PDB file of C-alpha atoms in Angstrom:
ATOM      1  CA  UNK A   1      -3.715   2.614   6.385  1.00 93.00           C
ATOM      2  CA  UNK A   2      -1.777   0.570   3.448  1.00 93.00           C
ATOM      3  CA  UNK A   3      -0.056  -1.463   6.143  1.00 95.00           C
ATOM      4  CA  UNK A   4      -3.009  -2.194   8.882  1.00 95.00           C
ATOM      5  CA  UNK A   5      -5.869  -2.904   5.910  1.00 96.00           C
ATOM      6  CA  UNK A   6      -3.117  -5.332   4.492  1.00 95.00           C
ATOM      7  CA  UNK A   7      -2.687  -7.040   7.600  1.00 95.00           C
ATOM      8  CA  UNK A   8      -6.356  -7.173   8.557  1.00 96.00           C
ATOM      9  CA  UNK A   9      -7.600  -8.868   4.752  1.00 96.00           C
ATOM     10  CA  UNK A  10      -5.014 -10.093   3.343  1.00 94.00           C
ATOM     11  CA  UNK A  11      -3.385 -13.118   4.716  1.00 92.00           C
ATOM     12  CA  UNK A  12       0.435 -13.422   4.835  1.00 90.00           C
ATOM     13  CA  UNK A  13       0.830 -16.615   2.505  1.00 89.00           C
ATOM     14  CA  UNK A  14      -1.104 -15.946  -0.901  1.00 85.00           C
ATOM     15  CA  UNK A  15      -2.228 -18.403  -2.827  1.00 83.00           C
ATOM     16  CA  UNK A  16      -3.259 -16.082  -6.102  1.00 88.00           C
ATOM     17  CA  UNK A  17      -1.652 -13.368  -7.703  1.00 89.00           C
ATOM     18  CA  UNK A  18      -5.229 -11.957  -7.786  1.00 94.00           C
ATOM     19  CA  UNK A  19      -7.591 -10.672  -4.851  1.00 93.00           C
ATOM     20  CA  UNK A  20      -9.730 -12.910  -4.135  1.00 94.00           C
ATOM     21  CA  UNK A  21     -13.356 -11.847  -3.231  1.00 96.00           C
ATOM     22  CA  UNK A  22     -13.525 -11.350   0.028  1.00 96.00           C
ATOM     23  CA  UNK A  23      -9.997 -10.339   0.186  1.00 96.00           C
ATOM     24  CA  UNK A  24     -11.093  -7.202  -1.944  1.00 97.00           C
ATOM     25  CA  UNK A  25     -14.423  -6.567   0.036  1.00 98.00           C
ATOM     26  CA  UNK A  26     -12.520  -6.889   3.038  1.00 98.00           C
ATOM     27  CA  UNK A  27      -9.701  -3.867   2.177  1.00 97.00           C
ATOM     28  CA  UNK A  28     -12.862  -2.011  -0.011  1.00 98.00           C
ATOM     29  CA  UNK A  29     -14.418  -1.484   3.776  1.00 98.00           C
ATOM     30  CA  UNK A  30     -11.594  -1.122   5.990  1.00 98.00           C
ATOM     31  CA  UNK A  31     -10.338   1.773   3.577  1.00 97.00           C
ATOM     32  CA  UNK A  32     -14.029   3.519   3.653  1.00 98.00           C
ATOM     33  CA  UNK A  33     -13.382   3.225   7.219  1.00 97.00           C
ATOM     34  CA  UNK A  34     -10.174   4.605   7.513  1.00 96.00           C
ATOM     35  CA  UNK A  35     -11.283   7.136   5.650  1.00 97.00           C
ATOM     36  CA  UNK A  36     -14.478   8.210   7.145  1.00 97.00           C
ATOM     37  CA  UNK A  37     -12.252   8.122  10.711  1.00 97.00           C
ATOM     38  CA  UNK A  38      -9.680  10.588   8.974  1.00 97.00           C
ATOM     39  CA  UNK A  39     -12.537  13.284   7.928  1.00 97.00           C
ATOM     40  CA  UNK A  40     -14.182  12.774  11.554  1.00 97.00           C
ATOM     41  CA  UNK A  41     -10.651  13.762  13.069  1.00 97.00           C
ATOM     42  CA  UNK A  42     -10.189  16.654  10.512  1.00 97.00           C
ATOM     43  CA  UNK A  43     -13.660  18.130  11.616  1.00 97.00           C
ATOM     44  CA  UNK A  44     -13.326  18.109  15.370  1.00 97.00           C
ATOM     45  CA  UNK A  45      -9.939  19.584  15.005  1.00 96.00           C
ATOM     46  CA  UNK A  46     -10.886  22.201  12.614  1.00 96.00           C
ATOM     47  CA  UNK A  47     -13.327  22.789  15.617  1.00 96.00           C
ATOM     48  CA  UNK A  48     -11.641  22.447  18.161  1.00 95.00           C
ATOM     49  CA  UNK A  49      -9.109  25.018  16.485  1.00 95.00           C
ATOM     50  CA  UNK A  50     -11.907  27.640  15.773  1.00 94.00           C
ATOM     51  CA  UNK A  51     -13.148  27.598  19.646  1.00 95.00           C
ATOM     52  CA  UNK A  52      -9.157  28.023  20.557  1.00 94.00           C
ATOM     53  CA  UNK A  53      -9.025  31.015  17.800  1.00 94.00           C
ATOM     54  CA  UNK A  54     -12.107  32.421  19.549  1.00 92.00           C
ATOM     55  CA  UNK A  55     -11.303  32.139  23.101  1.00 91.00           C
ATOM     56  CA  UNK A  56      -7.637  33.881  21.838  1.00 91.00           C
ATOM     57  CA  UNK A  57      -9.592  36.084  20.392  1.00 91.00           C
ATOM     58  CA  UNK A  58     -11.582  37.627  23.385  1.00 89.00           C
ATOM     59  CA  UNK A  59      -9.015  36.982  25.522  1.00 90.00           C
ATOM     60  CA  UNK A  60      -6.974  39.213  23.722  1.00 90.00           C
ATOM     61  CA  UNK A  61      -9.797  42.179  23.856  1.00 90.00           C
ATOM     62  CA  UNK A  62      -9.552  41.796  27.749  1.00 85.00           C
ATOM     63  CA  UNK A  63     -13.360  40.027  27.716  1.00 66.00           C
ATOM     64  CA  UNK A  64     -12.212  36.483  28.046  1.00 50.00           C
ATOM     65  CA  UNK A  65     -14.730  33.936  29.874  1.00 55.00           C
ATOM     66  CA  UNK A  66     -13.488  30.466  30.087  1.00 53.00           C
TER      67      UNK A  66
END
């Protein structure tokens, strides 16, 4: 995230030792966004996982559907 949100908003010569503006806008948003991807992820695995626990799970008592 450091790396790509660097690339994306920050450009390779600087001419400040500060942030400038948009600079700062720029890696506020593509952090949120990063972000907001990474808990997406988290939740369909977690789900994904659950439904694999459950099929296991019935599987295992010999009533297994697919």
């Amino acid at each position: 995230m450091t790396q790509a949100c660097h690339r994306k908003c920050v450009p390779p010569q600087y001419r400040d030792a500060e942030l400038s503006k948009g600079e700062s806008v720029c890696l506020d948003r593509c952090v949120a966004k990063y972000l907001e991807v990474h808990e997406r992820v988290g939740r369909k695995l977690t789900e994904l996982s659950l439904q694999d626990e459950e099929l296991l799970r019935r599987v295992q008592q010999g009533t297994g559907t697919a």
